[in-house]
Amino acid sequence: MEIVEETKPFAESLIWTLQRDYFKENGIQAWTNSEVPHYITNNPFLAHAYAEIVLHFLKDIKRMKSQTNEKVYLIELGGGSGRLAYRFLKYIDEFCKSVSGEFPEFCYILSDLPPKNIEFWKDHRQLQTFVERGMLDFAIFDVEKDTRIHLIHSQTTIDVQSLAQPLIVIANYFFDSIPHDLFYFDNGTAFECAVHLTCDGLTDNLSPAEQLKSVNLDYQYKAIEKFPYEQRFFNDLLELYRSSIKRSHVLIPSVGIRCLERLGHLSNEGVFLLSADKGYHLLSELDEQDEPSLVHHGSFSLTVNYHALRIFCEDQGGQTLVTPHSHQHLNLIGLLMMSNSADYIDTKAAYSRFVGRFGPDDFFSFKKHFEKYFHKMNQGQLMSIIRLSGYDAHLFKQCIPYYRKLLPKISSQDKRSMLFVIQAVWEGYYTIGEDQDLAFEIGTLLYQMDLYNEAVVFFERSLNAYGQAAPTYYNLAICCYMLANKNVLNYLDICLQLDPNHIEAATLLKTISDEGR
Ligand SMILES: C[S@@+](CC[C@H](N)C(=O)[O-])C[C@H]1O[C@@H](n2cnc3c(N)ncnc32)[C@H](O)[C@@H]1O
């Protein structure tokens, strides 16, 4: 057994360096190859919930400070692919267009640690319109140390006390990926936890993801009488846990909390945090937890101690937005950390409506249940679920095989409804270069629906996004054939150049020649 690292406090372990290296090395690839799971935290239903809460927050600001027109900034920490930001901005934009002038100006700062992610966003065609209109900017922001936010597009810096409006912070599938302190409590005794890393073979030539997978964590415990923090808040929190937890490992999100403090210094009005993750917000849920096991997916994630974040917020005189029930997959919480938090009544009502009553966690549970029954659902029911999801492309892709089966039975009225859904799905789809070519899939579905003009548009989109491919040219050719469009020969020609053995293309060419076209 090789020693990878001698005993170190959990938060200082090499695993966190490897975690950062993983994201820095892989950039957007971490998402395109689906290594980092992201459907649950980037789907339109969740984006819609965030957007509604933020819209009501802006409404509260406007009501309370009707004279102030300074921009309201929102920073998303660890924005990853940018898919959540895109969907969020689409909702906000649609909404603001319909009620112009009612809200303060708004800018979304999409931030992350790896420069590769920022480069990807800067070049992303679908984000450009928001950048040009001042609704979106980018920043490299390291939550472990940064004290100000430099906006890359507008070349301005948000410095200490420079904001006259509260700063909104989104930490979406984020707190579980940054360093935490670890303690163990056993019947009134507190222990500091450290880790010793070993490995079965040498790790020298392995990538960060491979190293993370190959290391074994050996936890070590040291009983403590005095709590180690300089800040009163953390020591009070440990005392609460020592006196109320029977036996459990407890993660303390000290890096996340300190980052919130630093972000709080940027605004005279405080911070409003929205965060979603797997995590516990009830004290009772923290008990009887084993030592953390790293959930690996290229990087790794832990379970967030939202209870500690709640206590931090309340310690500052803030108010917390949590559901009365425990979550199943994704917990979405809000922390209102402003001096007048109690006055944000529309924000609180929006949280109750869009999270408490039926939120992203409920939607995800429903989806997981329904996907087992897609084969039994009719076209109307499948369409309803896509509408409920907010025209979710991932869900739509899952439904395509079932739509195909239903096509022979559906009316032309149903086809028109389906076309509307397809267009709305495409409108909300943010491309990150994933393997499955959605435009091609939609093109073939439209062809089967006899909607040849519409199919051509999607095959052309497929060519733009995924490059030249014989099947795409063949499909363009058959659409043109059905439309009696003379481009058919041109497309067949390219198809056969790319794949001289394409039997269907050769057959169609012969048919055309036999028909004397
Ligand atoms: C699990 S991913 C989640 C990404 C995205 N929010 C999502 O839901 O798909 C964690 C993100 O945190 C970022 N990250 C890790 N350490 C960070 C740090 N010290 N400062 C800022 N971002 C960090 C990573 O680059 C990555 O984008």
PDB file of C-alpha atoms in Angstrom, residues 38-46 87 328-329 358-375 377 381-382 384-400 402:
ATOM      1  CA  HIS A  38     -25.900  17.864 -14.354  1.00  0.00           C
ATOM      2  CA  TYR A  39     -29.470  17.170 -15.424  1.00  0.00           C
ATOM      3  CA  ILE A  40     -30.887  17.517 -11.926  1.00  0.00           C
ATOM      4  CA  THR A  41     -29.275  20.937 -11.363  1.00  0.00           C
ATOM      5  CA  ASN A  42     -29.596  22.402 -14.858  1.00  0.00           C
ATOM      6  CA  ASN A  43     -33.102  21.498 -15.961  1.00  0.00           C
ATOM      7  CA  PRO A  44     -35.683  24.137 -16.947  1.00  0.00           C
ATOM      8  CA  PHE A  45     -37.936  23.351 -13.998  1.00  0.00           C
ATOM      9  CA  LEU A  46     -35.194  24.310 -11.550  1.00  0.00           C
ATOM     10  CA  ARG A  87     -32.320  29.003 -18.996  1.00  0.00           C
ATOM     11  CA  GLN A 328     -35.596  13.270  -1.805  1.00  0.00           C
ATOM     12  CA  HIS A 329     -32.972  14.284  -4.374  1.00  0.00           C
ATOM     13  CA  PHE A 358     -44.259  21.579  -5.612  1.00  0.00           C
ATOM     14  CA  GLY A 359     -40.625  22.255  -6.393  1.00  0.00           C
ATOM     15  CA  PRO A 360     -37.674  20.969  -8.447  1.00  0.00           C
ATOM     16  CA  ASP A 361     -37.183  18.054  -6.066  1.00  0.00           C
ATOM     17  CA  ASP A 362     -40.824  16.969  -6.500  1.00  0.00           C
ATOM     18  CA  PHE A 363     -40.541  17.367 -10.253  1.00  0.00           C
ATOM     19  CA  PHE A 364     -37.425  15.199 -10.359  1.00  0.00           C
ATOM     20  CA  SER A 365     -39.144  12.464  -8.317  1.00  0.00           C
ATOM     21  CA  PHE A 366     -42.160  12.591 -10.637  1.00  0.00           C
ATOM     22  CA  LYS A 367     -39.950  12.398 -13.694  1.00  0.00           C
ATOM     23  CA  LYS A 368     -38.106   9.367 -12.347  1.00  0.00           C
ATOM     24  CA  HIS A 369     -41.421   7.664 -11.711  1.00  0.00           C
ATOM     25  CA  PHE A 370     -43.058   8.598 -15.032  1.00  0.00           C
ATOM     26  CA  GLU A 371     -40.126   7.574 -17.202  1.00  0.00           C
ATOM     27  CA  LYS A 372     -40.913   3.954 -16.346  1.00  0.00           C
ATOM     28  CA  TYR A 373     -44.355   4.429 -17.936  1.00  0.00           C
ATOM     29  CA  PHE A 374     -43.614   6.442 -21.074  1.00  0.00           C
ATOM     30  CA  HIS A 375     -44.391   3.349 -23.143  1.00  0.00           C
ATOM     31  CA  MET A 377     -48.662   7.005 -22.226  1.00  0.00           C
ATOM     32  CA  GLN A 381     -49.936  12.694 -21.876  1.00  0.00           C
ATOM     33  CA  LEU A 382     -46.368  12.735 -23.196  1.00  0.00           C
ATOM     34  CA  SER A 384     -48.271  17.326 -20.967  1.00  0.00           C
ATOM     35  CA  ILE A 385     -45.177  16.075 -19.214  1.00  0.00           C
ATOM     36  CA  ILE A 386     -42.930  18.046 -21.592  1.00  0.00           C
ATOM     37  CA  ARG A 387     -44.968  21.196 -20.925  1.00  0.00           C
ATOM     38  CA  LEU A 388     -44.839  20.569 -17.158  1.00  0.00           C
ATOM     39  CA  SER A 389     -41.043  20.263 -17.405  1.00  0.00           C
ATOM     40  CA  GLY A 390     -40.724  23.711 -19.046  1.00  0.00           C
ATOM     41  CA  TYR A 391     -39.965  22.183 -22.483  1.00  0.00           C
ATOM     42  CA  ASP A 392     -37.037  20.159 -21.234  1.00  0.00           C
ATOM     43  CA  ALA A 393     -34.824  18.901 -24.080  1.00  0.00           C
ATOM     44  CA  HIS A 394     -33.410  15.998 -22.073  1.00  0.00           C
ATOM     45  CA  LEU A 395     -36.896  14.705 -21.283  1.00  0.00           C
ATOM     46  CA  PHE A 396     -38.000  15.303 -24.842  1.00  0.00           C
ATOM     47  CA  LYS A 397     -35.081  13.199 -26.144  1.00  0.00           C
ATOM     48  CA  GLN A 398     -36.182  10.390 -23.833  1.00  0.00           C
ATOM     49  CA  CYS A 399     -39.727  10.586 -25.255  1.00  0.00           C
ATOM     50  CA  ILE A 400     -38.775  10.616 -28.961  1.00  0.00           C
ATOM     51  CA  TYR A 402     -42.400   6.725 -27.898  1.00  0.00           C
TER      52      TYR A 402
END
